[in-house]
Structure formats: structure tokens, C-alpha cells
JSON list of C-alpha atoms in Angstrom, two decimals:
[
{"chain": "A", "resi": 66, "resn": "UNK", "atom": "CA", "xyz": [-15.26, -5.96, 11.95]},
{"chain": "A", "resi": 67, "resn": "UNK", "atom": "CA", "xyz": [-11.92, -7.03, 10.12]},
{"chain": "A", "resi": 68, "resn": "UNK", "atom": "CA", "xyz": [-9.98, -9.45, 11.76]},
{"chain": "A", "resi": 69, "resn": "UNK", "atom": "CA", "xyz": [-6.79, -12.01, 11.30]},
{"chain": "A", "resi": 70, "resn": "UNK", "atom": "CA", "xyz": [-5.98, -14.12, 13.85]},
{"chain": "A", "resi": 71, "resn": "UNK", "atom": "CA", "xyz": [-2.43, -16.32, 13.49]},
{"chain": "A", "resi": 72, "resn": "UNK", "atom": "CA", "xyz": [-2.70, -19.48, 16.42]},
{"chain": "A", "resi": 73, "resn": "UNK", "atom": "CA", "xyz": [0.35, -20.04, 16.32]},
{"chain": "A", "resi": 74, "resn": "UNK", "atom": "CA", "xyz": [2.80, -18.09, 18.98]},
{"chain": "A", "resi": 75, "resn": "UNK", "atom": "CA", "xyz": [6.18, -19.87, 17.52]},
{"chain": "A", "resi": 76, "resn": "UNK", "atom": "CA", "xyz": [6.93, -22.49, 14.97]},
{"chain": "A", "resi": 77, "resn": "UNK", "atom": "CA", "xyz": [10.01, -24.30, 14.61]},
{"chain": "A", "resi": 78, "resn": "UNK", "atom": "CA", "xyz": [11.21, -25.99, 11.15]},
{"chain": "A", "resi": 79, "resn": "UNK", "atom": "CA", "xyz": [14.21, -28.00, 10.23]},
{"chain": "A", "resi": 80, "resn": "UNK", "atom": "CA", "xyz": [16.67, -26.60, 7.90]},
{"chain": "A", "resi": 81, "resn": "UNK", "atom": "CA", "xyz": [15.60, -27.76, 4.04]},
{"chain": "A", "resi": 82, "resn": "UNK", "atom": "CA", "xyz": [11.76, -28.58, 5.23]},
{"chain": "A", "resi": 83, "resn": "UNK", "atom": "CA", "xyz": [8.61, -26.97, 3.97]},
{"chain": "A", "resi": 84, "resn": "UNK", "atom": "CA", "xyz": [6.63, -24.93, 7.00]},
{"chain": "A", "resi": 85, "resn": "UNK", "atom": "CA", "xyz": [2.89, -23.89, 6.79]},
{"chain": "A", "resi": 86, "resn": "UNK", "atom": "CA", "xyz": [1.86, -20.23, 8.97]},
{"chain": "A", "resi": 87, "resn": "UNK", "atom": "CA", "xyz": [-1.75, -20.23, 9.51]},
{"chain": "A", "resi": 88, "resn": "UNK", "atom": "CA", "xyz": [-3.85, -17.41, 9.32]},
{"chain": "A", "resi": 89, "resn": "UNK", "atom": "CA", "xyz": [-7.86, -17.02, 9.29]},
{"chain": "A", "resi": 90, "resn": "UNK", "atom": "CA", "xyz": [-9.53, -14.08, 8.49]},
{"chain": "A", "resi": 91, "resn": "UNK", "atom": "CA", "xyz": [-12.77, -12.60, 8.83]},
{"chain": "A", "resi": 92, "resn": "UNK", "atom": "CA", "xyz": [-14.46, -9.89, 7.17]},
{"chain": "A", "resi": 93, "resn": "UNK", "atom": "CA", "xyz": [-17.54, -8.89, 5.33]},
{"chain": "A", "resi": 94, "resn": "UNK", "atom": "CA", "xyz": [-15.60, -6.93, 2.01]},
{"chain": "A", "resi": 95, "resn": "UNK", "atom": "CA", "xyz": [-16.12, -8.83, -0.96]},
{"chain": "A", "resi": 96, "resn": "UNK", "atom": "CA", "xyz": [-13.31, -7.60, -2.63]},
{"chain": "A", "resi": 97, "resn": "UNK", "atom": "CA", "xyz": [-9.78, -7.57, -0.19]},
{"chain": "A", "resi": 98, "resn": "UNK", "atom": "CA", "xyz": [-6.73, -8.47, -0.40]},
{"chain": "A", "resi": 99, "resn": "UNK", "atom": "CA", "xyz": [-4.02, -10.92, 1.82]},
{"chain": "A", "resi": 100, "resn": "UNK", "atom": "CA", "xyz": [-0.57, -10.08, 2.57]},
{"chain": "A", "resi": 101, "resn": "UNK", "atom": "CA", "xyz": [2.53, -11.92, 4.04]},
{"chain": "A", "resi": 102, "resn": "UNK", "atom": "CA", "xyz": [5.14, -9.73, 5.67]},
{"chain": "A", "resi": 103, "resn": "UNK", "atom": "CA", "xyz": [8.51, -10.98, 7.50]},
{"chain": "A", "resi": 104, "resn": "UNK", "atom": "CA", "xyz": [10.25, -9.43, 10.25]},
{"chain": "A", "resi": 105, "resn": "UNK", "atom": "CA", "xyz": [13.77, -9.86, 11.30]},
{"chain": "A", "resi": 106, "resn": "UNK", "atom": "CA", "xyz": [14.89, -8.99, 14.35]},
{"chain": "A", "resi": 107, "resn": "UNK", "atom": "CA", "xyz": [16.28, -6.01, 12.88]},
{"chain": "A", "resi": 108, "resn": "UNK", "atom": "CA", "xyz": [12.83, -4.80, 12.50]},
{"chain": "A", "resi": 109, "resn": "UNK", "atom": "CA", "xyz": [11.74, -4.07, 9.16]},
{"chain": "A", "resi": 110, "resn": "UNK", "atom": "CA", "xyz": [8.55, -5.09, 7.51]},
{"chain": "A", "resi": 111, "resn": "UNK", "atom": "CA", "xyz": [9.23, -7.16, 4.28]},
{"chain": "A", "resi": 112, "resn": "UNK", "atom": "CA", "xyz": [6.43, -7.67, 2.26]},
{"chain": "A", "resi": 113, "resn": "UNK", "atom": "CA", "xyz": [6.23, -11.35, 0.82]},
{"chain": "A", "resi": 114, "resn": "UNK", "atom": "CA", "xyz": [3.42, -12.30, -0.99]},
{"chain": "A", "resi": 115, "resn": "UNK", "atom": "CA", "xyz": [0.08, -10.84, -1.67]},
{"chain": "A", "resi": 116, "resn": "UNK", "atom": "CA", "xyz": [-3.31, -12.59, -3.04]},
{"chain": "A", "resi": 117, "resn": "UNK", "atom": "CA", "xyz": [-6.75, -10.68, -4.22]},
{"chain": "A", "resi": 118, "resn": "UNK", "atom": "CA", "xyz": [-9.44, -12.50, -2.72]},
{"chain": "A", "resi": 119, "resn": "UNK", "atom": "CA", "xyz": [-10.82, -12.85, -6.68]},
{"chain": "A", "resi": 120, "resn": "UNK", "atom": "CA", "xyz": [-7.09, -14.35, -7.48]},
{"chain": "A", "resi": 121, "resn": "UNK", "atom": "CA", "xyz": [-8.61, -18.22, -8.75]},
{"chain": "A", "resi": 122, "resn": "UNK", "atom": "CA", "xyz": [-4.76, -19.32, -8.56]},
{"chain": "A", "resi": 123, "resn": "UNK", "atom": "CA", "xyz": [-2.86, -19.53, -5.39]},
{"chain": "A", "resi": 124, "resn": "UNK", "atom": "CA", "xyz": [0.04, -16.75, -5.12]},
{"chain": "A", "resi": 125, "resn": "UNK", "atom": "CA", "xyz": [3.40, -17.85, -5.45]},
{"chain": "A", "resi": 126, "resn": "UNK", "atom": "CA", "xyz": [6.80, -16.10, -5.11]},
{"chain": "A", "resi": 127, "resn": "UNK", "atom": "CA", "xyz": [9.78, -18.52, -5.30]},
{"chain": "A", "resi": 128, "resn": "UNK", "atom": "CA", "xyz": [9.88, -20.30, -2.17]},
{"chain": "A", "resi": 129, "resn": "UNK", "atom": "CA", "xyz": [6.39, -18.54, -1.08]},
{"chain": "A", "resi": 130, "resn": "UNK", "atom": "CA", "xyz": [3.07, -19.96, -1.56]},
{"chain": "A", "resi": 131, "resn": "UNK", "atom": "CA", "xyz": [-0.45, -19.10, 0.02]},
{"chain": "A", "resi": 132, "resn": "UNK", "atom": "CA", "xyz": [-2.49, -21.89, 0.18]},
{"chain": "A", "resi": 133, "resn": "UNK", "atom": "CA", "xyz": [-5.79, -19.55, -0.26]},
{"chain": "A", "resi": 134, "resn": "UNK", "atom": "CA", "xyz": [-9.46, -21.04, 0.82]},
{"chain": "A", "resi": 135, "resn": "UNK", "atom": "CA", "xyz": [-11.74, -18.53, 0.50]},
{"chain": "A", "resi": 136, "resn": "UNK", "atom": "CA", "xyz": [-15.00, -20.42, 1.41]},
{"chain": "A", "resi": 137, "resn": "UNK", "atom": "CA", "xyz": [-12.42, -21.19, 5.33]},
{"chain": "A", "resi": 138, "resn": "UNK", "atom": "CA", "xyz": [-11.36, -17.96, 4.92]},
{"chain": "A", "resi": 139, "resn": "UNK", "atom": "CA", "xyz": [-7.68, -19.02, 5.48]},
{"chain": "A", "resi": 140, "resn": "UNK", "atom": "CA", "xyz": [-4.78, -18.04, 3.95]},
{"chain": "A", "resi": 141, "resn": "UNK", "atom": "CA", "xyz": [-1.77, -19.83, 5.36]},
{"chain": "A", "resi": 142, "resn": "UNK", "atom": "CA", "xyz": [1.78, -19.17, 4.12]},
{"chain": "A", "resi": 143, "resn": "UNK", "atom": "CA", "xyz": [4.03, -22.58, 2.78]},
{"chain": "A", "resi": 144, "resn": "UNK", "atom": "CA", "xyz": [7.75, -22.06, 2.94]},
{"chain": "A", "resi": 145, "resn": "UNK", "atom": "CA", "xyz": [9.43, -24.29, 0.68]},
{"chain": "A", "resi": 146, "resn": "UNK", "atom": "CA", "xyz": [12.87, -25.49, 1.59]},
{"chain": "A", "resi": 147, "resn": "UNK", "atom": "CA", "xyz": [13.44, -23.53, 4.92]},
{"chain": "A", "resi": 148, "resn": "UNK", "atom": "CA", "xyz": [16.49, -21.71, 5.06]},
{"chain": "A", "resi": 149, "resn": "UNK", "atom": "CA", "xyz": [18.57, -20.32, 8.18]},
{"chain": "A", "resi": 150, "resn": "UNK", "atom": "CA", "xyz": [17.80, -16.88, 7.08]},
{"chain": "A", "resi": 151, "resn": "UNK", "atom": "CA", "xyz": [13.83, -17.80, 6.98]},
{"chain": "A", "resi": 152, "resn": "UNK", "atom": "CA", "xyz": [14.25, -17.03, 11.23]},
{"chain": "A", "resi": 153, "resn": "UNK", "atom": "CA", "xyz": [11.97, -14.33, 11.65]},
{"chain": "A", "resi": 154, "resn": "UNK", "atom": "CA", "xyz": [8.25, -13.22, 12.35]},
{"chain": "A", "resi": 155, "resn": "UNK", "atom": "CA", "xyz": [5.87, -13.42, 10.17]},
{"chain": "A", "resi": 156, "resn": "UNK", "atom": "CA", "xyz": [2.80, -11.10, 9.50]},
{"chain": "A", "resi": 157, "resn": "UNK", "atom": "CA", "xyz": [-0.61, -11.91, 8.33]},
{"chain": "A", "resi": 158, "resn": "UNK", "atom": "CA", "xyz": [-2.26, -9.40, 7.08]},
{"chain": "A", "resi": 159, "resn": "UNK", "atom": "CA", "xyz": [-5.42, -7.61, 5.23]},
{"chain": "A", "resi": 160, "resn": "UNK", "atom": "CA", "xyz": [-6.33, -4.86, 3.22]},
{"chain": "A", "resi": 161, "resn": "UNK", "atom": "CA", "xyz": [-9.88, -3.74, 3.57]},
{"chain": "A", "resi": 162, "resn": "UNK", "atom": "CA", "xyz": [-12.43, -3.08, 0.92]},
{"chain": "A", "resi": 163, "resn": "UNK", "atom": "CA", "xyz": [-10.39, -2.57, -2.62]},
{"chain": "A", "resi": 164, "resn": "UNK", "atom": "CA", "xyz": [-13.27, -1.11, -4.38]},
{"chain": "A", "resi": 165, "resn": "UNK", "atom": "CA", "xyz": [-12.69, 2.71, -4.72]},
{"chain": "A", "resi": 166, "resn": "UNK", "atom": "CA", "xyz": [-14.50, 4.28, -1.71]},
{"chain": "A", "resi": 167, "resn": "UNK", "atom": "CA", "xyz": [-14.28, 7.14, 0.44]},
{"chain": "A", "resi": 168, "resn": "UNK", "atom": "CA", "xyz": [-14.26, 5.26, 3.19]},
{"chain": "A", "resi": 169, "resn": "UNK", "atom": "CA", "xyz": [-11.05, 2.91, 2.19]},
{"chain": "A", "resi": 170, "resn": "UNK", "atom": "CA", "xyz": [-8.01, 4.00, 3.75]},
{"chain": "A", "resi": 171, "resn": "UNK", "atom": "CA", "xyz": [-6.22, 1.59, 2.54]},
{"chain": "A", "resi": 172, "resn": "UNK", "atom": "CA", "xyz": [-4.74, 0.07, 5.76]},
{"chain": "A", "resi": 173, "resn": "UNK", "atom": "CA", "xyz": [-3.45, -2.64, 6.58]},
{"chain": "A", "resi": 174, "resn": "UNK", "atom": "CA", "xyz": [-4.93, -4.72, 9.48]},
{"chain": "A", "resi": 175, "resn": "UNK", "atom": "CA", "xyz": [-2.45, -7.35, 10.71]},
{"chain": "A", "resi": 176, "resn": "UNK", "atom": "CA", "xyz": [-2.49, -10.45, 13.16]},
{"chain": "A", "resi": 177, "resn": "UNK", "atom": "CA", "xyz": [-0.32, -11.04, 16.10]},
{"chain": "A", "resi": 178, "resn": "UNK", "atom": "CA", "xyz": [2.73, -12.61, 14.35]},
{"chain": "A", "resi": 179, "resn": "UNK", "atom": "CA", "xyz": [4.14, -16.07, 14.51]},
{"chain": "A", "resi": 180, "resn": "UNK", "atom": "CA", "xyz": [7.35, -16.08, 15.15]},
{"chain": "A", "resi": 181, "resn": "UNK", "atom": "CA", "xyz": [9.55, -19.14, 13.08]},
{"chain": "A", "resi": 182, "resn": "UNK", "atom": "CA", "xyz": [12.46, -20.87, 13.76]},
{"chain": "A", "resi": 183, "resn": "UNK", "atom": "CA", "xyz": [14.80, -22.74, 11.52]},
{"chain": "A", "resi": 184, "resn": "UNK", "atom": "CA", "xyz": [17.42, -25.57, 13.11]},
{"chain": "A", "resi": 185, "resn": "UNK", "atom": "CA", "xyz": [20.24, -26.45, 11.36]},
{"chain": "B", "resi": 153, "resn": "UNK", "atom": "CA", "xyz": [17.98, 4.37, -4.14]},
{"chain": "B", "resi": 154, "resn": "UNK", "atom": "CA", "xyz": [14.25, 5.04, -3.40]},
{"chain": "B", "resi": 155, "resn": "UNK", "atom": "CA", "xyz": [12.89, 3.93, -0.32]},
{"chain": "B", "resi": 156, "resn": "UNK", "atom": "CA", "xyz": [11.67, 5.09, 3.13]},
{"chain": "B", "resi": 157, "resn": "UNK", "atom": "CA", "xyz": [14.13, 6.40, 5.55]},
{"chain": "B", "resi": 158, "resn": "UNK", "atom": "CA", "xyz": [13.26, 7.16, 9.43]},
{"chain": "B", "resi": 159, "resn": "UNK", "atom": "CA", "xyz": [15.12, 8.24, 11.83]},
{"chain": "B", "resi": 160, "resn": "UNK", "atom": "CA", "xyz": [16.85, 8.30, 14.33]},
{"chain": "B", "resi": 161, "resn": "UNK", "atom": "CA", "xyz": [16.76, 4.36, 14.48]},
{"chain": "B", "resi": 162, "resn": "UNK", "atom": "CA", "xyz": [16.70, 4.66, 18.60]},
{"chain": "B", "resi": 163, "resn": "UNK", "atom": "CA", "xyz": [14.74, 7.13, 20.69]},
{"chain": "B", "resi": 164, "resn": "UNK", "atom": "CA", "xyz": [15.05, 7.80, 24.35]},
{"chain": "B", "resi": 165, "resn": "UNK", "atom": "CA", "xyz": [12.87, 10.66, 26.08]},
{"chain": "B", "resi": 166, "resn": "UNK", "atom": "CA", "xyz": [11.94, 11.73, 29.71]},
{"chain": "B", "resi": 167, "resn": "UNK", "atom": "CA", "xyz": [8.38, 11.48, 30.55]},
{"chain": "B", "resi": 168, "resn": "UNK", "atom": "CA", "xyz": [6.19, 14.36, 29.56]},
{"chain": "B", "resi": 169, "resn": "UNK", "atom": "CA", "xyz": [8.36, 15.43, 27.13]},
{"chain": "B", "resi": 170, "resn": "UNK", "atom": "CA", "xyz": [6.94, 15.77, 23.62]},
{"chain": "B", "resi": 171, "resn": "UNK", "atom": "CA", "xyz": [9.10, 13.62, 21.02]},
{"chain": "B", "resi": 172, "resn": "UNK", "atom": "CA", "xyz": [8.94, 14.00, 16.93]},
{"chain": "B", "resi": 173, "resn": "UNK", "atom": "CA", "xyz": [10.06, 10.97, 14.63]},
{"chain": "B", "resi": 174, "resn": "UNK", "atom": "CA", "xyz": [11.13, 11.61, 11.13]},
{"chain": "B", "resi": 175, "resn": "UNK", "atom": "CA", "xyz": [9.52, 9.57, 7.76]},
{"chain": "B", "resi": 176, "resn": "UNK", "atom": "CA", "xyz": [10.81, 10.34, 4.62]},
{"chain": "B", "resi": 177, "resn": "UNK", "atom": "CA", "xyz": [10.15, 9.01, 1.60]},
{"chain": "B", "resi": 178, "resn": "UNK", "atom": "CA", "xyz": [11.13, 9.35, -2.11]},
{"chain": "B", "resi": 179, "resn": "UNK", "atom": "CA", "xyz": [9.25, 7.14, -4.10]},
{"chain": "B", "resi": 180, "resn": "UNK", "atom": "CA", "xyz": [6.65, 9.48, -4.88]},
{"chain": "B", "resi": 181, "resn": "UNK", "atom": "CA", "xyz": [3.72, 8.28, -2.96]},
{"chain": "B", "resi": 182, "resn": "UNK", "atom": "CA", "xyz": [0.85, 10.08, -2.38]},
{"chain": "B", "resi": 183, "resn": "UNK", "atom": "CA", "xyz": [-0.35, 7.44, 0.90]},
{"chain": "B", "resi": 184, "resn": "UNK", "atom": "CA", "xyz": [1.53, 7.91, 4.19]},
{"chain": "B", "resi": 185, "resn": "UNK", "atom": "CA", "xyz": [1.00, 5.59, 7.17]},
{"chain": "B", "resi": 186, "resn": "UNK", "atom": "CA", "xyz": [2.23, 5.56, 10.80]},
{"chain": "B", "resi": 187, "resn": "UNK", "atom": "CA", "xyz": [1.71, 2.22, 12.71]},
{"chain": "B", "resi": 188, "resn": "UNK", "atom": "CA", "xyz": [2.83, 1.73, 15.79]},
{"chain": "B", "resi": 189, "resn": "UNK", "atom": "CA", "xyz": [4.05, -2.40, 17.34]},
{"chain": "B", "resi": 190, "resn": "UNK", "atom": "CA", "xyz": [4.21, -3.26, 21.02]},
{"chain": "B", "resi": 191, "resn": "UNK", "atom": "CA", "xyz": [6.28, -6.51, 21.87]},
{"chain": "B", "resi": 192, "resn": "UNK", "atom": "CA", "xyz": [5.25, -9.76, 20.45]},
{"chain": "B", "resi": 193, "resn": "UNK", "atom": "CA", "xyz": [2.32, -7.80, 18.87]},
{"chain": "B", "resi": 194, "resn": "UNK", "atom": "CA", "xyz": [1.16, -6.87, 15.11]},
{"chain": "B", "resi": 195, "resn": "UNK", "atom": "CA", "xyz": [1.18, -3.67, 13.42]},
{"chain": "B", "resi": 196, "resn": "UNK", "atom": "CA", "xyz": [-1.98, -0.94, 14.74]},
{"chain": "B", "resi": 197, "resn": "UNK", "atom": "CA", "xyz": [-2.49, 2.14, 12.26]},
{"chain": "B", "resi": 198, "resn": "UNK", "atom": "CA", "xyz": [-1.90, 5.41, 14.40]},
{"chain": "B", "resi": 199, "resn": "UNK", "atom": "CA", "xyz": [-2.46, 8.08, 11.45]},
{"chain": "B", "resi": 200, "resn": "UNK", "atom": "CA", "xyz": [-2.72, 8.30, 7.79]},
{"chain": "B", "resi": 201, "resn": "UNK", "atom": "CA", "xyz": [-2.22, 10.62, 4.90]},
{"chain": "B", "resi": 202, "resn": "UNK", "atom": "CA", "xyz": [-3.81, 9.93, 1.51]},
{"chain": "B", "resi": 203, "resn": "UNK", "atom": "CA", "xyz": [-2.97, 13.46, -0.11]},
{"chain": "B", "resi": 204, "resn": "UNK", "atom": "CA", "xyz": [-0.78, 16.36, 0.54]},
{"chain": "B", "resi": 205, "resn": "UNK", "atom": "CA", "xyz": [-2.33, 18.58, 3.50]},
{"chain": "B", "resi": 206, "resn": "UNK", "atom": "CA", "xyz": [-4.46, 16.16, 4.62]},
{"chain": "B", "resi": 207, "resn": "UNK", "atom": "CA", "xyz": [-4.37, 13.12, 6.80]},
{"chain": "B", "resi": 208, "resn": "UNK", "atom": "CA", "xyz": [-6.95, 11.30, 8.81]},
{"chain": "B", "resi": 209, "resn": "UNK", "atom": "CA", "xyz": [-6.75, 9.24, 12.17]},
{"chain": "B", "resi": 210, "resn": "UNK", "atom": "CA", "xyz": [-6.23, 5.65, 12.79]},
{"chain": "B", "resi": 211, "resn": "UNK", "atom": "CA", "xyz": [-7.64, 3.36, 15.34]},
{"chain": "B", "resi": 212, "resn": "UNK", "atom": "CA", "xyz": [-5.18, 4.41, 17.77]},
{"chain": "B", "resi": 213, "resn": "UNK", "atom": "CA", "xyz": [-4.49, 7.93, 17.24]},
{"chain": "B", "resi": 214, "resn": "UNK", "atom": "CA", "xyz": [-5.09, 9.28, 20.87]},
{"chain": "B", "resi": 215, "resn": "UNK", "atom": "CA", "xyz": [-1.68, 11.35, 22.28]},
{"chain": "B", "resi": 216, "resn": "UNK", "atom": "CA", "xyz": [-0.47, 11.73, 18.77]},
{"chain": "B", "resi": 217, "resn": "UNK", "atom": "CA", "xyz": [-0.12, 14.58, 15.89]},
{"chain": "B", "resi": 218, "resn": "UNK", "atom": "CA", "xyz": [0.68, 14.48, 12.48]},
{"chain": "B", "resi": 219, "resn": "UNK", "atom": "CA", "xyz": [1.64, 16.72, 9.57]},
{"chain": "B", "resi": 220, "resn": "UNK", "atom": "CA", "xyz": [1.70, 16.62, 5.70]},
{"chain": "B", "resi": 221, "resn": "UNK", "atom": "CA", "xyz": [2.99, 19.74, 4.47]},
{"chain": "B", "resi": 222, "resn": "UNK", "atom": "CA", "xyz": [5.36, 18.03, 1.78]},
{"chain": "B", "resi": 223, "resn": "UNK", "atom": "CA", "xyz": [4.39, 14.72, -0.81]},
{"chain": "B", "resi": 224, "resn": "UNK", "atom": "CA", "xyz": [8.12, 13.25, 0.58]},
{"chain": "B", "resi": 225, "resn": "UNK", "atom": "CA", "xyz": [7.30, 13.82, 4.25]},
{"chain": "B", "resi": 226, "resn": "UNK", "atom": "CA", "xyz": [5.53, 13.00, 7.35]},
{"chain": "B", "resi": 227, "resn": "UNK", "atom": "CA", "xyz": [6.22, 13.41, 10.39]},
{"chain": "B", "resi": 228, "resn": "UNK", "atom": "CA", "xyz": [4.85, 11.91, 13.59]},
{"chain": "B", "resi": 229, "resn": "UNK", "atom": "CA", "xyz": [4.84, 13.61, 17.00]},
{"chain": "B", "resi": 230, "resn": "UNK", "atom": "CA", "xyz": [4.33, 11.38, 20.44]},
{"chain": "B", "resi": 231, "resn": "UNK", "atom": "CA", "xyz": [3.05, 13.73, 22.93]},
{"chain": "B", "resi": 232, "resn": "UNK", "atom": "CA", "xyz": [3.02, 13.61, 26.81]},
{"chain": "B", "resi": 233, "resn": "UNK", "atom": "CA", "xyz": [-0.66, 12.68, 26.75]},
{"chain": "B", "resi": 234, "resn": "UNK", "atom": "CA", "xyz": [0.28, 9.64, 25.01]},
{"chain": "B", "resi": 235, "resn": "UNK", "atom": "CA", "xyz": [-0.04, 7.15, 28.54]},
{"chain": "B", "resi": 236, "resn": "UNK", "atom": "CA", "xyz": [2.47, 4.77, 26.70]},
{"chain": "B", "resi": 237, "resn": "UNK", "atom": "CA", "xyz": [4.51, 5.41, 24.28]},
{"chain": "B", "resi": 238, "resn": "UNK", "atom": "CA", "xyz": [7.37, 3.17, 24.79]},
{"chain": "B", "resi": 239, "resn": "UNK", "atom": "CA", "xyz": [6.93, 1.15, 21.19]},
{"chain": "B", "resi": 240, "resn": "UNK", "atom": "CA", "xyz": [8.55, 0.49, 17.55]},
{"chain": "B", "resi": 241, "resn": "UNK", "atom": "CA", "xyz": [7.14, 2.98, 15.27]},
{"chain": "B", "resi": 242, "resn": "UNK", "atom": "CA", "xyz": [6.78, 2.12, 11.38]},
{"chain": "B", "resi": 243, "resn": "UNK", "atom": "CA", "xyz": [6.07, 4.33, 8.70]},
{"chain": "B", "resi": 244, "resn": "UNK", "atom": "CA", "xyz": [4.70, 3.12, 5.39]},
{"chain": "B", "resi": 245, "resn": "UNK", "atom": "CA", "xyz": [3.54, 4.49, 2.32]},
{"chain": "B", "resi": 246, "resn": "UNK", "atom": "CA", "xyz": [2.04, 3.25, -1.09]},
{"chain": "B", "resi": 247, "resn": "UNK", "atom": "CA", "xyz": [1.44, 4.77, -4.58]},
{"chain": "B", "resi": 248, "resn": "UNK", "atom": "CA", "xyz": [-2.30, 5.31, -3.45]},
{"chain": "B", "resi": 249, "resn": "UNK", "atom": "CA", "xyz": [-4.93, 4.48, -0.90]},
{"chain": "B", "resi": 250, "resn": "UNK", "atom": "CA", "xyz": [-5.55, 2.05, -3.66]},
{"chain": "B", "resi": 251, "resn": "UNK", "atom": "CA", "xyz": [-2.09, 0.57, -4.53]},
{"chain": "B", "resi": 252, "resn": "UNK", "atom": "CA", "xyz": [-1.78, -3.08, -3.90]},
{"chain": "B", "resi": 253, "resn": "UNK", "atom": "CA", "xyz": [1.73, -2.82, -1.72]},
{"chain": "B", "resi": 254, "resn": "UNK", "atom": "CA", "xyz": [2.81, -0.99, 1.62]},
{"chain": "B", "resi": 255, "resn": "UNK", "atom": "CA", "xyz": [6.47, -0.15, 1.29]},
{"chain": "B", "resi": 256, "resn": "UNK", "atom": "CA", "xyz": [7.48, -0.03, 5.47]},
{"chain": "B", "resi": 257, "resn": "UNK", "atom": "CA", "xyz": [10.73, 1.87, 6.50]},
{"chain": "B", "resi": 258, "resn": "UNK", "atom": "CA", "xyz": [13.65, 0.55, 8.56]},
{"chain": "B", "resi": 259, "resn": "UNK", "atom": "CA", "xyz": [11.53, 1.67, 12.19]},
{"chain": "B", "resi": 260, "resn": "UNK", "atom": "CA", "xyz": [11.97, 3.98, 15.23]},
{"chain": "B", "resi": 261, "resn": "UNK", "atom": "CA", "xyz": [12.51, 2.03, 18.30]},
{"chain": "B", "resi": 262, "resn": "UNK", "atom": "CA", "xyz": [11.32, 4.67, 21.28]},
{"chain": "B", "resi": 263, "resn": "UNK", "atom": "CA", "xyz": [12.24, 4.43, 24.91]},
{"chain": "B", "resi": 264, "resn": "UNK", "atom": "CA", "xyz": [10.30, 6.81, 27.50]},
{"chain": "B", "resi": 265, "resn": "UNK", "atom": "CA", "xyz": [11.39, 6.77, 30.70]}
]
């Protein structure tokens, strides 16, 4: 069964430092994909940054990189230069199979959220 | 503006009382999605629609109903025989079961008491 587990419950980062969110996944698919998503407290999802598990480059979107080891079957989350606004939780999550199926629903499957706090 | 609009953004209901939230969308998606998020918690799938007319269950789709009469639309009703359905409710939807992204909307934050 698909699974993504995130260890860690809270993280706290100073202002203008880089951060690292774990997540590990596990899944038989050969073909899936790997998505970041923040939360603010107001609520809604916003997606961050997505890599194909046959991506050979790490995905990066400005201050957004996923450090992407297939073979550990991690894909953590960097944030460069933490800002104030970075406060939020943060979604791990995975797409099952991406080969055209009748089976794919095309879901989302998502790990418990760590939660990350900037200091000024 | 396209997006996903749901509303209202806070629900309060008796217990036992049947309660329908609203997902709108007008990007032109053909893929729906309902999840539902308990505190501290990730996102669960509760229904989905992949087509007009149709829509399939999630892994948590006991005590709700669904409808997909229009592209734009879909609707999610929380019955009574849902044994807890105090929750934040997200709707998403994508191009195609295929697409690569999940746009989300803004939330329904329901309160049974």
C-alpha cells in the first residue's frame, strides 16, 4: 500500500536560514509523482513543488528544492532563506500510478504534516 | 479569476441533521475531489469525480453522498450516519485524473454539535 510518512511533528527555523522537511515514501508504482503543499493557518492547500519519480534533476521553484533519492525513497523539501511568511504546515504528498489506468484515480495520498516555524 | 470557490467558509449543524457543502469550480476540469482533514492530520480522499455524471468513492466515503450533475460543480453532503463529522473539508480538482496538479479551494470548516 501507498504510504508517506513526515517524522517530524514541528520544526523551527531562524529567519534567513535554509530548513529541510523530511518525507519517505513507500510504494510499489514505478511511475508516481511527489508533491509539496503549504498550509497557512487560514487553511488553504498551496501546492509548491512537484517531482516525477523519472525527473533525473531535482525540482526547484525559487526558494523550493526537493532533494529527491529515489533508491531511499525520500523526498525532503529545502527552504532556502526562511522567511516570516514560510510559518505554516507543510504537506508531503503522492500521486499514485501515472500510467493511464482504469484503476488511477488520480489522488493524492498525503502524510501527517509538519508544521514549521520561523523566528525572527 | 478562475479558481475553486466553497462555501460557506464556517459550518455549524445539530446532530442528525443532514448538512450540504458547496464546490464550485471554473477552470474547466473534468476531476473533482472531496478530502476531508481532522486536526494536526493530512488530507484523506472522501469521493471523487473523474467525468460528468459519474463519481466513485474514496477511502473514507462512509456517511457521505455526492453529485455531478454539472462539469463546474460538486457538491458534498455529510449525513447523520456520518459518526463524526466535525472536520475541514477541501475540495480539489485537476484538468484530468491524469493532470500533474490538484488545484484545492479556500475549505469548509464544519462544526456538529
Amino acid at each position: 500500500a501507498q504510504k508517506i510518512t513526515q517524522t517530524q511533528p514541528g520544526m523551527f527555523v531562524q529567519e534567513k536560514e535554509a530548513v529541510t522537511l523530511d518525507c519517505t515514501y513507500d510504494t510499489s508504482d514505478q511511475s508516481y509523482g511527489l508533491f509539496w503543499y503549504k498550509q497557512p493557518s487560514s487553511g488553504e492547500m498551496i501546492f509548491l513543488i512537484y517531482q516525477g519519480s523519472y525527473d533525473e534533476q531535482n525540482a526547484t521553484e525559487g526558494r523550493y528544492s526537493l532533494n529527491f533519492q529515489k533508491a531511499r525513497k525520500s523526498a525532503n523539501l529545502v527552504i532556502s532563506a526562511s522567511q516570516l511568511g514560510d510559518s505554516a504546515m507543510y504537506f508531503c504528498a503522492m500521486r499514485e500510478a501515472l500510467l493511464l489506468s482504469s484503476g488511477n484515480t488520480g489522488k493524492l495520498i498525503f502524510g501527517q504534516g509538519t508544521t514549521l516555524q520561523v523566528k525572527p | 479569476d478562475g479558481g475553486i470557490t466553497q462555501s460557506p467558509k464556517y459550518l455549524f449543524r445539530k446532530e442528525g441533521q443532514n448538512v450540504t457543502l458547496s464546490c464550485e469550480q471554473n477552470l474547466n476540469h473534468d476531476a473533482m475531489y472531496w478530502y476531508r482533514q481532522d486536526p494536526g492530520q493530512g488530507l484523506r480522499l472522501i469521493y471523487y469525480s473523474q467525468i460528468v455524471n459519474d463519481f466513485q468513492k474514496g477511502d473514507i466515503a462512509e456517511g457521505y453522498s455526492v453529485s455531478r450533475e454539472k462539469k463546474e460543480s460538486f457538491p458534498l453532503t455529510v449525513t447523520s450516519a456520518q459518526k463524526n463529522p466535525t472536520a475541514f473539508y477541501l475540495c480539489a480538482s485537476s484538468i484530468d485524473r491524469r493532470s500533474r496538479e490538484q488545484y484545492f479551494g479556500p475549505g469548509t470548516r464544519l462544526t456538529v454539535t
